[in-house]
Tab-separated table of C-alpha atoms and ligand atoms in Angstrom:
chain	number	residue	atom	x	y	z
A	1	MET	CA	-24.409	23.255	2.879
A	2	LYS	CA	-24.474	19.471	3.287
A	3	ILE	CA	-22.763	16.856	1.165
A	4	LEU	CA	-23.434	13.122	0.996
A	5	VAL	CA	-20.528	10.878	-0.029
A	6	LEU	CA	-21.314	7.425	-1.415
A	7	ASN	CA	-19.084	4.440	-2.072
A	8	SER	CA	-21.290	1.873	-3.778
A	9	GLY	CA	-20.053	-1.693	-4.079
A	10	SER	CA	-21.821	-4.647	-5.648
A	11	SER	CA	-23.650	-5.498	-2.420
A	12	SER	CA	-22.902	-2.539	-0.152
A	13	ILE	CA	-23.169	1.239	0.153
A	14	LYS	CA	-20.852	3.137	2.469
A	15	PHE	CA	-22.020	6.673	3.187
A	16	ARG	CA	-20.941	9.799	5.033
A	17	VAL	CA	-22.570	13.187	5.448
A	18	TYR	CA	-20.562	16.373	5.806
A	19	GLU	CA	-21.448	19.954	6.507
A	20	ALA	CA	-19.435	22.790	5.032
A	21	ARG	CA	-18.613	25.269	7.770
A	22	GLY	CA	-16.480	28.180	6.682
A	23	GLY	CA	-13.560	26.666	4.847
A	24	SER	CA	-13.777	23.202	6.355
A	25	LEU	CA	-15.939	20.105	6.175
A	26	GLU	CA	-17.281	18.553	9.315
A	27	GLU	CA	-18.539	14.978	9.397
A	28	LEU	CA	-22.144	14.725	10.647
A	29	ALA	CA	-22.935	11.047	10.179
A	30	ARG	CA	-21.721	7.833	8.607
A	31	GLY	CA	-22.890	4.309	7.992
A	32	ILE	CA	-23.051	1.294	5.760
A	33	VAL	CA	-25.694	-0.839	4.077
A	34	GLU	CA	-24.356	-4.362	3.672
A	35	ARG	CA	-25.444	-7.537	1.886
A	36	ILE	CA	-27.822	-5.741	-0.478
A	37	GLY	CA	-29.815	-8.273	-2.504
A	38	GLU	CA	-28.969	-11.150	-0.193
A	39	GLU	CA	-31.292	-13.006	2.176
A	40	VAL	CA	-30.614	-10.675	5.086
A	41	SER	CA	-29.118	-7.196	4.789
A	42	TYR	CA	-27.475	-5.124	7.536
A	43	PHE	CA	-28.023	-1.425	8.083
A	44	THR	CA	-25.736	0.628	10.305
A	45	TYR	CA	-25.879	4.381	10.897
A	46	LYS	CA	-24.133	6.585	13.397
A	47	SER	CA	-24.226	10.278	14.228
A	48	PRO	CA	-23.446	12.152	17.442
A	49	ARG	CA	-27.230	12.247	17.989
A	50	GLY	CA	-27.673	8.473	17.954
A	51	GLU	CA	-27.221	5.121	16.261
A	52	ILE	CA	-29.517	3.007	14.105
A	53	ARG	CA	-28.816	-0.661	13.455
A	54	TYR	CA	-31.035	-3.371	12.106
A	55	GLU	CA	-31.295	-6.421	9.868
A	56	ASP	CA	-33.865	-6.524	7.094
A	57	VAL	CA	-34.329	-7.460	3.455
A	58	ILE	CA	-32.866	-4.667	1.304
A	59	GLY	CA	-33.219	-5.719	-2.290
A	60	SER	CA	-31.488	-3.003	-4.322
A	61	HIS	CA	-29.211	0.040	-4.182
A	62	GLU	CA	-32.256	2.278	-4.520
A	63	GLU	CA	-33.943	0.592	-1.578
A	64	GLY	CA	-30.660	0.904	0.358
A	65	LEU	CA	-30.472	4.633	-0.327
A	66	ARG	CA	-34.088	5.121	0.739
A	67	ARG	CA	-33.089	3.563	4.061
A	68	VAL	CA	-30.118	5.943	4.222
A	69	LEU	CA	-32.449	8.896	3.674
A	70	LYS	CA	-34.805	7.580	6.339
A	71	ALA	CA	-31.965	7.402	8.860
A	72	LEU	CA	-30.636	10.844	7.871
A	73	THR	CA	-34.086	12.363	8.492
A	74	ASP	CA	-34.833	10.301	11.613
A	75	PRO	CA	-36.389	12.596	14.262
A	76	GLU	CA	-33.913	11.425	16.883
A	77	ALA	CA	-30.667	10.325	15.259
A	78	GLY	CA	-31.029	12.240	11.963
A	79	VAL	CA	-28.953	15.182	10.751
A	80	ILE	CA	-31.213	16.691	8.063
A	81	GLY	CA	-34.876	17.730	7.850
A	82	ASP	CA	-35.530	16.632	4.259
A	83	PRO	CA	-33.569	15.409	1.205
A	84	SER	CA	-33.344	18.865	-0.383
A	85	GLU	CA	-30.824	19.815	2.327
A	86	ILE	CA	-28.270	17.588	0.573
A	87	ALA	CA	-26.784	20.010	-1.967
A	88	GLY	CA	-24.348	17.552	-3.492
A	89	VAL	CA	-23.828	13.811	-3.676
A	90	GLY	CA	-20.263	12.692	-4.335
A	91	HIS	CA	-19.792	9.231	-5.831
A	92	ARG	CA	-16.588	7.272	-5.747
A	93	VAL	CA	-16.049	5.651	-9.143
A	94	VAL	CA	-13.214	3.234	-9.804
A	95	HIS	CA	-12.489	3.374	-13.540
A	96	GLY	CA	-12.798	6.486	-15.682
A	97	GLY	CA	-10.372	5.268	-18.354
A	98	ASP	CA	-8.611	8.053	-20.210
A	99	VAL	CA	-11.816	10.017	-20.638
A	100	VAL	CA	-11.963	11.583	-17.190
A	101	SER	CA	-9.014	13.293	-15.556
A	102	GLU	CA	-10.753	15.203	-12.779
A	103	PRO	CA	-13.908	15.175	-10.657
A	104	VAL	CA	-16.964	15.910	-12.805
A	105	VAL	CA	-20.652	16.647	-12.500
A	106	ILE	CA	-22.349	13.471	-13.735
A	107	ASP	CA	-24.156	13.784	-17.043
A	108	GLU	CA	-25.003	11.211	-19.716
A	109	GLY	CA	-21.492	11.316	-21.148
A	110	VAL	CA	-19.977	10.520	-17.750
A	111	GLU	CA	-22.370	7.621	-17.204
A	112	GLU	CA	-21.481	6.362	-20.666
A	113	ALA	CA	-17.749	6.476	-19.825
A	114	ILE	CA	-18.338	4.550	-16.575
A	115	GLU	CA	-20.208	1.936	-18.590
A	116	ARG	CA	-17.544	1.778	-21.306
A	117	PHE	CA	-14.713	1.118	-18.844
A	118	ALA	CA	-16.758	-1.407	-16.821
A	119	VAL	CA	-15.078	-4.121	-18.892
A	120	MET	CA	-11.799	-3.247	-17.102
A	121	ALA	CA	-13.412	-2.976	-13.630
A	122	PRO	CA	-16.257	-5.494	-13.785
A	123	LEU	CA	-16.704	-5.695	-10.021
A	124	HIS	CA	-16.687	-1.970	-9.406
A	125	ASN	CA	-17.986	0.198	-12.254
A	126	PRO	CA	-21.427	-1.464	-12.628
A	127	ALA	CA	-21.952	-1.153	-8.858
A	128	ASN	CA	-20.801	2.479	-8.910
A	129	LEU	CA	-23.252	3.183	-11.716
A	130	ALA	CA	-26.097	1.435	-9.871
A	131	GLY	CA	-25.365	3.717	-6.904
A	132	ILE	CA	-25.383	6.818	-9.107
A	133	ARG	CA	-28.676	5.946	-10.791
A	134	ALA	CA	-30.336	5.125	-7.475
A	135	ALA	CA	-29.038	8.289	-5.808
A	136	LYS	CA	-30.351	10.459	-8.640
A	137	LYS	CA	-33.820	9.116	-7.864
A	138	VAL	CA	-33.572	9.451	-4.087
A	139	PHE	CA	-31.814	12.857	-4.110
A	140	PRO	CA	-33.146	14.419	-7.346
A	141	GLY	CA	-32.380	17.998	-6.307
A	142	ALA	CA	-28.673	17.437	-5.568
A	143	VAL	CA	-25.690	17.992	-7.840
A	144	HIS	CA	-24.192	14.529	-8.451
A	145	VAL	CA	-20.427	14.390	-8.802
A	146	ALA	CA	-18.143	11.487	-9.729
A	147	VAL	CA	-14.624	11.288	-8.311
A	148	PHE	CA	-12.519	8.654	-10.055
A	149	ASP	CA	-9.755	6.426	-8.695
A	150	THR	CA	-8.000	6.592	-12.045
A	151	ALA	CA	-8.163	10.381	-12.535
A	152	PHE	CA	-5.094	11.400	-10.514
A	153	HIS	CA	-2.894	9.131	-12.650
A	154	GLN	CA	-3.949	10.675	-15.952
A	155	THR	CA	-0.764	12.741	-15.727
A	156	LEU	CA	1.416	9.641	-16.281
A	157	PRO	CA	3.708	10.188	-19.258
A	158	GLU	CA	3.333	7.938	-22.288
A	159	GLU	CA	6.481	5.951	-21.480
A	160	ALA	CA	4.961	5.029	-18.118
A	161	TYR	CA	1.465	4.147	-19.268
A	162	LEU	CA	2.143	2.212	-22.483
A	163	TYR	CA	2.642	-1.553	-22.480
A	164	ALA	CA	5.128	-2.976	-24.944
A	165	ILE	CA	2.602	-4.942	-26.962
A	166	PRO	CA	1.498	-4.064	-30.508
A	167	TYR	CA	0.433	-0.431	-30.445
A	168	GLU	CA	-2.776	-1.258	-32.291
A	169	TYR	CA	-4.242	-2.718	-29.073
A	170	TYR	CA	-3.820	0.608	-27.381
A	171	GLU	CA	-5.621	2.271	-30.259
A	172	LYS	CA	-8.286	-0.403	-30.565
A	173	TYR	CA	-9.076	-1.255	-26.917
A	174	ARG	CA	-7.314	1.496	-24.908
A	175	VAL	CA	-4.991	-1.157	-23.452
A	176	ARG	CA	-2.673	0.933	-21.261
A	177	ARG	CA	-1.874	1.506	-17.618
A	178	TYR	CA	-4.407	3.657	-15.762
A	179	GLY	CA	-3.575	3.212	-12.072
A	180	PHE	CA	-6.011	3.304	-9.138
A	181	HIS	CA	-6.336	4.536	-5.533
A	182	GLY	CA	-5.710	8.003	-6.991
A	183	ILE	CA	-7.916	9.767	-4.454
A	184	SER	CA	-5.871	8.298	-1.629
A	185	HIS	CA	-2.448	8.873	-3.238
A	186	MET	CA	-3.355	12.514	-3.851
A	187	TYR	CA	-4.676	13.041	-0.328
A	188	VAL	CA	-1.653	11.602	1.484
A	189	ALA	CA	0.820	13.367	-0.812
A	190	GLU	CA	-0.878	16.680	0.066
A	191	LYS	CA	-0.882	15.763	3.750
A	192	ALA	CA	2.826	14.924	3.682
A	193	ALA	CA	3.639	18.296	2.107
A	194	GLU	CA	1.566	19.968	4.815
A	195	LEU	CA	3.400	18.063	7.560
A	196	MET	CA	6.751	18.978	5.991
A	197	GLY	CA	5.684	22.617	5.768
A	198	ARG	CA	6.767	22.721	2.125
A	199	PRO	CA	4.851	23.375	-1.102
A	200	LEU	CA	3.719	20.156	-2.779
A	201	GLY	CA	4.878	21.634	-6.072
A	202	GLU	CA	8.552	21.272	-5.153
A	203	LEU	CA	8.425	17.763	-3.655
A	204	ARG	CA	9.116	14.236	-4.885
A	205	ILE	CA	6.939	11.837	-2.892
A	206	ILE	CA	6.424	8.082	-3.037
A	207	THR	CA	3.009	7.116	-1.678
A	208	CYS	CA	2.300	3.507	-0.659
A	209	HIS	CA	-1.404	2.686	-0.318
A	210	LEU	CA	-1.315	-0.730	1.353
A	211	GLY	CA	-4.837	-1.985	2.024
A	212	ASN	CA	-6.432	-5.160	0.839
A	213	GLY	CA	-5.778	-3.738	-2.604
A	214	ALA	CA	-2.374	-2.066	-2.739
A	215	SER	CA	-0.467	0.309	-4.990
A	216	VAL	CA	2.494	2.683	-5.017
A	217	ALA	CA	2.662	6.029	-6.784
A	218	ALA	CA	5.489	8.396	-7.649
A	219	VAL	CA	4.260	11.963	-7.202
A	220	LYS	CA	6.350	14.794	-8.630
A	221	GLY	CA	5.270	18.347	-7.881
A	222	GLY	CA	1.800	17.082	-6.961
A	223	ARG	CA	1.346	15.098	-10.187
A	224	SER	CA	1.357	11.327	-10.472
A	225	VAL	CA	4.163	10.243	-12.841
A	226	GLU	CA	4.232	6.491	-12.130
A	227	THR	CA	2.021	4.000	-10.348
A	228	SER	CA	2.053	0.263	-9.862
A	229	MET	CA	-1.485	-0.749	-10.827
A	230	GLY	CA	-2.172	-1.065	-14.533
A	231	MET	CA	-5.081	-1.407	-16.915
A	232	THR	CA	-6.805	-3.144	-13.998
A	233	PRO	CA	-5.999	-3.286	-10.271
A	234	LEU	CA	-4.263	-6.667	-10.745
A	235	GLU	CA	-0.805	-5.316	-11.631
A	236	GLY	CA	1.949	-4.270	-9.263
A	237	LEU	CA	2.243	-5.060	-5.577
A	238	VAL	CA	1.374	-8.316	-3.855
A	239	MET	CA	-2.124	-7.726	-2.422
A	240	GLY	CA	-4.567	-9.489	-0.112
A	241	THR	CA	-5.785	-11.880	-2.786
A	242	ARG	CA	-4.242	-10.482	-6.019
A	243	SER	CA	-0.912	-11.653	-7.372
A	244	GLY	CA	0.350	-8.278	-8.577
A	245	ASP	CA	3.201	-8.545	-11.134
A	246	ILE	CA	3.811	-11.974	-12.612
A	247	ASP	CA	5.374	-13.266	-15.796
A	248	PRO	CA	2.411	-13.155	-18.221
A	249	SER	CA	3.419	-16.625	-19.475
A	250	ILE	CA	2.185	-18.063	-16.184
A	251	PHE	CA	-1.313	-17.385	-17.466
A	252	TYR	CA	-0.604	-19.594	-20.475
A	253	PHE	CA	1.051	-22.424	-18.541
A	254	LEU	CA	-1.599	-22.596	-15.812
A	255	MET	CA	-4.251	-22.923	-18.484
A	256	LYS	CA	-2.291	-25.755	-20.095
A	257	TRP	CA	-1.140	-27.649	-17.000
A	258	GLU	CA	-4.270	-27.309	-14.894
A	259	GLY	CA	-6.778	-27.437	-17.746
A	260	LEU	CA	-8.139	-24.058	-16.649
A	261	SER	CA	-10.135	-21.593	-18.734
A	262	ALA	CA	-9.086	-17.952	-19.101
A	263	ASP	CA	-11.865	-17.012	-16.674
A	264	ASP	CA	-10.551	-19.552	-14.141
A	265	VAL	CA	-7.001	-18.181	-14.235
A	266	TYR	CA	-8.248	-14.606	-14.073
A	267	GLU	CA	-10.235	-15.500	-10.962
A	268	LEU	CA	-7.266	-17.358	-9.457
A	269	LEU	CA	-4.969	-14.352	-9.893
A	270	ASN	CA	-7.539	-11.900	-8.503
A	271	LYS	CA	-9.143	-13.847	-5.690
A	272	ARG	CA	-6.907	-16.733	-4.634
A	273	SER	CA	-3.409	-15.316	-4.941
A	274	GLY	CA	-1.432	-12.649	-3.091
A	275	LEU	CA	-1.063	-13.077	0.669
A	276	LEU	CA	-3.912	-15.576	0.723
A	277	GLY	CA	-2.373	-17.753	-1.980
A	278	LEU	CA	1.143	-17.597	-0.572
A	279	SER	CA	0.176	-18.284	3.038
A	280	GLY	CA	-2.585	-20.732	2.197
A	281	VAL	CA	-4.448	-19.337	5.196
A	282	THR	CA	-5.610	-15.727	5.021
A	283	ASN	CA	-5.176	-12.308	3.462
A	284	ASP	CA	-5.465	-10.615	6.858
A	285	VAL	CA	-2.108	-9.068	7.755
A	286	ARG	CA	-3.014	-9.035	11.468
A	287	VAL	CA	-3.386	-12.816	11.488
A	288	LEU	CA	-0.284	-13.319	9.340
A	289	THR	CA	1.741	-11.134	11.713
A	290	GLU	CA	0.678	-13.171	14.750
A	291	ARG	CA	1.463	-16.390	12.950
A	292	MET	CA	4.843	-15.177	11.736
A	293	LEU	CA	5.801	-14.076	15.236
A	294	SER	CA	4.902	-17.502	16.563
A	295	GLY	CA	7.151	-19.174	14.005
A	296	ASP	CA	4.806	-20.000	11.126
A	297	ARG	CA	6.971	-20.340	7.982
A	298	ALA	CA	4.124	-19.891	5.491
A	299	ALA	CA	2.987	-16.624	7.074
A	300	GLU	CA	6.562	-15.333	7.130
A	301	ARG	CA	7.084	-16.273	3.489
A	302	ALA	CA	3.925	-14.423	2.469
A	303	LEU	CA	4.898	-11.244	4.325
A	304	ARG	CA	8.460	-11.353	3.018
A	305	VAL	CA	7.342	-11.557	-0.599
A	306	TYR	CA	4.877	-8.748	0.127
A	307	ALA	CA	7.474	-6.434	1.697
A	308	HIS	CA	10.134	-7.223	-0.914
A	309	ARG	CA	7.790	-6.133	-3.720
A	310	VAL	CA	7.085	-2.778	-2.058
A	311	LYS	CA	10.814	-2.232	-1.439
A	312	LYS	CA	11.548	-2.941	-5.092
A	313	TYR	CA	8.980	-0.386	-6.228
A	314	ILE	CA	10.317	2.245	-3.828
A	315	GLY	CA	13.771	1.815	-5.348
A	316	ALA	CA	12.396	1.977	-8.863
A	317	TYR	CA	10.380	5.098	-8.125
A	318	MET	CA	13.368	6.823	-6.537
A	319	ALA	CA	15.046	6.360	-9.912
A	320	VAL	CA	11.976	7.595	-11.783
A	321	LEU	CA	11.780	10.705	-9.572
A	322	GLY	CA	15.546	11.293	-9.516
A	323	GLY	CA	15.505	11.074	-5.706
A	324	VAL	CA	12.818	11.305	-3.077
A	325	ASP	CA	11.890	13.791	-0.359
A	326	ALA	CA	9.210	11.760	1.420
A	327	ILE	CA	7.749	8.271	1.525
A	328	VAL	CA	4.208	7.869	2.822
A	329	PHE	CA	2.426	4.731	3.996
A	330	THR	CA	-1.349	4.605	4.193
A	331	ALA	CA	-4.459	2.327	4.218
A	332	GLY	CA	-5.050	-0.629	6.596
A	333	VAL	CA	-1.618	-2.266	6.409
A	334	GLY	CA	0.346	0.917	5.655
A	335	GLU	CA	-1.178	2.815	8.570
A	336	LYS	CA	-1.254	0.049	11.141
A	337	SER	CA	1.466	-2.512	10.559
A	338	ALA	CA	4.739	-1.410	12.149
A	339	LEU	CA	6.198	-4.801	11.251
A	340	VAL	CA	5.447	-4.565	7.534
A	341	ARG	CA	6.780	-0.992	7.366
A	342	ARG	CA	9.989	-2.125	9.055
A	343	MET	CA	10.367	-5.091	6.692
A	344	ILE	CA	9.910	-2.768	3.693
A	345	LEU	CA	12.379	-0.128	4.817
A	346	GLU	CA	15.151	-2.216	6.350
A	347	GLY	CA	18.437	-1.977	4.496
A	348	LEU	CA	17.647	1.337	2.800
A	349	GLU	CA	19.872	3.427	5.096
A	350	GLU	CA	22.436	3.944	2.308
A	351	LEU	CA	19.658	5.562	0.296
A	352	GLY	CA	18.985	8.058	3.074
A	353	ILE	CA	15.973	6.237	4.516
A	354	VAL	CA	16.252	5.550	8.252
A	355	LEU	CA	13.315	4.355	10.317
A	356	ASP	CA	12.857	5.398	13.960
A	357	GLU	CA	11.699	2.284	15.831
A	358	GLU	CA	9.796	4.139	18.527
A	359	ARG	CA	7.989	6.453	16.128
A	360	ASN	CA	7.204	3.503	13.865
A	361	GLU	CA	5.367	1.775	16.720
A	362	ASP	CA	3.007	4.730	17.234
A	363	PRO	CA	3.025	7.177	14.303
A	364	ALA	CA	0.016	9.215	15.488
A	365	ALA	CA	1.838	10.100	18.702
A	366	HIS	CA	4.707	11.543	16.642
A	367	GLY	CA	2.822	13.660	14.124
A	368	TYR	CA	2.762	10.653	11.738
A	369	LEU	CA	6.527	10.894	11.218
A	370	ILE	CA	8.268	7.511	11.477
A	371	SER	CA	11.752	8.305	10.137
A	372	SER	CA	14.616	9.220	12.441
A	373	ASP	CA	16.070	12.714	12.617
A	374	ALA	CA	19.143	11.331	10.802
A	375	SER	CA	17.014	10.241	7.844
A	376	LYS	CA	17.477	12.356	4.714
A	377	VAL	CA	14.103	11.177	3.466
A	378	LYS	CA	11.066	11.871	5.646
A	379	VAL	CA	8.855	8.830	6.131
A	380	TYR	CA	5.247	9.090	7.294
A	381	ALA	CA	2.367	6.754	8.145
A	382	ILE	CA	-0.748	8.838	7.512
A	383	PRO	CA	-4.404	7.791	7.723
A	384	THR	CA	-6.010	8.283	4.334
A	385	ASN	CA	-9.374	10.010	3.990
A	386	GLU	CA	-10.826	9.396	0.561
A	387	GLU	CA	-14.342	10.414	1.648
A	388	LEU	CA	-13.119	13.850	2.656
A	389	VAL	CA	-11.514	14.389	-0.767
A	390	ILE	CA	-14.756	13.338	-2.464
A	391	ALA	CA	-16.763	15.653	-0.191
A	392	ARG	CA	-14.389	18.557	-0.892
A	393	GLU	CA	-14.549	18.091	-4.666
A	394	THR	CA	-18.330	17.650	-4.592
A	395	LEU	CA	-18.751	20.807	-2.537
A	396	ARG	CA	-16.558	22.747	-4.970
A	397	LEU	CA	-18.518	21.597	-8.024
A	398	ALA	CA	-21.916	21.995	-6.300
A	399	ARG	CA	-21.017	25.591	-5.374
A	400	GLU	CA	-19.822	26.265	-8.908
A	401	ARG	CA	-23.025	24.823	-10.363
A	402	MET	CA	-25.217	26.833	-8.012
A	403	GLY	CA	-23.203	30.010	-8.417
A	404	GLY	CA	-23.426	29.640	-12.164
A	405	GLY	CA	-27.189	29.116	-11.987
B	1	ADP	P1	-9.524	-2.009	1.806
B	1	ADP	O1	-8.498	-2.070	0.735
B	1	ADP	O2	-10.490	-3.152	1.772
B	1	ADP	O3	-10.158	-0.658	2.000
B	1	ADP	P2	-8.070	-1.508	4.274
B	1	ADP	O4	-7.352	-0.302	3.823
B	1	ADP	O5	-9.056	-1.370	5.372
B	1	ADP	O6	-8.726	-2.330	3.108
B	1	ADP	O7	-6.979	-2.584	4.718
B	1	ADP	C1	-7.320	-3.887	5.038
B	1	ADP	C2	-6.062	-4.612	5.477
B	1	ADP	O8	-5.494	-3.927	6.592
B	1	ADP	C3	-6.301	-6.048	5.909
B	1	ADP	O9	-5.389	-6.904	5.277
B	1	ADP	C4	-6.002	-6.025	7.407
B	1	ADP	O10	-5.412	-7.190	7.818
B	1	ADP	C5	-5.021	-4.889	7.515
B	1	ADP	N1	-5.000	-4.353	8.876
B	1	ADP	C6	-5.992	-3.736	9.540
B	1	ADP	N2	-5.608	-3.442	10.801
B	1	ADP	C7	-4.340	-3.895	10.936
B	1	ADP	C8	-3.386	-3.917	12.005
B	1	ADP	N3	-3.666	-3.396	13.196
B	1	ADP	N4	-2.180	-4.479	11.755
B	1	ADP	C9	-1.893	-5.000	10.552
B	1	ADP	N5	-2.737	-5.012	9.527
B	1	ADP	C10	-3.951	-4.475	9.705
């Protein structure tokens, strides 16, 4: 049984194909269609049987997916004979609001929910929906499943998800905290439990997904009980280009002082803030690290603010969880930046968190463990694998659907 996983952005489609063999999923191929709808688009595909790369005009998501199908059925590099071999298509969807709390087979109601919450994820949900509608045309025989970034956090208690503004806005507009990156937080929490050889159900884990977007989650017994992103992905940690937490009055004063519109300030906080805004140079942590090490004050300032915010959340979530058994770092920065991990964890020895310098430099060589043997809390740097979670959930629901007729 083969599963296609799609991550559709506004101008790109990332895809992977898996085959279910016994109890496990094996990756057969992967690729990306980039710059859809622009003057020139890029197509990249790779399987153990060969690679396909070209530039062409690819005008829409549907056209992009037809190219994906063409590559998948290519006589040389392909991995399937015809589209009916794809039993399930799993779609990553960013915002499911409080309507969806687990992976679901996509029907009209699900599409309607994705549309309804698009107002809170204007860059992501419409693109996700475009991908779903296109895929239904190109793979009409497959079971289409949506896996939501918000779903894992639907277990947040009321005191964690409500904002202290008039309650009527929660009732009227569903203004509340939802949280994101749920697929990744869930995956690495499960992985950490596996590495510890303990049941997830008895563990308190803090997961730090530090990519271009970044969030922290407190996971108790496998359920998310707190997370740093809010109604939208703007809240919480300092990110590549997003401010994370700020005093909401700043919105008001920037409008007044700079003569900006609400749209302008919203754009400034989402696209021109965070590491980019602080450093004035880039949101790329690799570049900032090089610059900091060669004495650049602005780069150092940006990384310090970044690390301080994560540290603060770790402390807060230890209080929320009543202690912590493991801390996990994942995503681009979390997996790869030994420096940022060190900056976050330094000074936490009194709290039972002790980093091992050697392990921190090369986590993969040490079973992803980066804490010292003296550390009460286990600390890991684990590669996330959101596509695998989506494939797993899609396979489960496709089997259920087929089994049930
Ligand atoms: P996205 O959120 O877009 O999926 P990723 O999880 O791929 O992003 O993370 C992107 C971030 O990871 C970028 O800021 C990049 O600088 C950072 N990154 C990637 N490789 C390294 C590295 N070797 N050292 C430090 N940071 C890295």
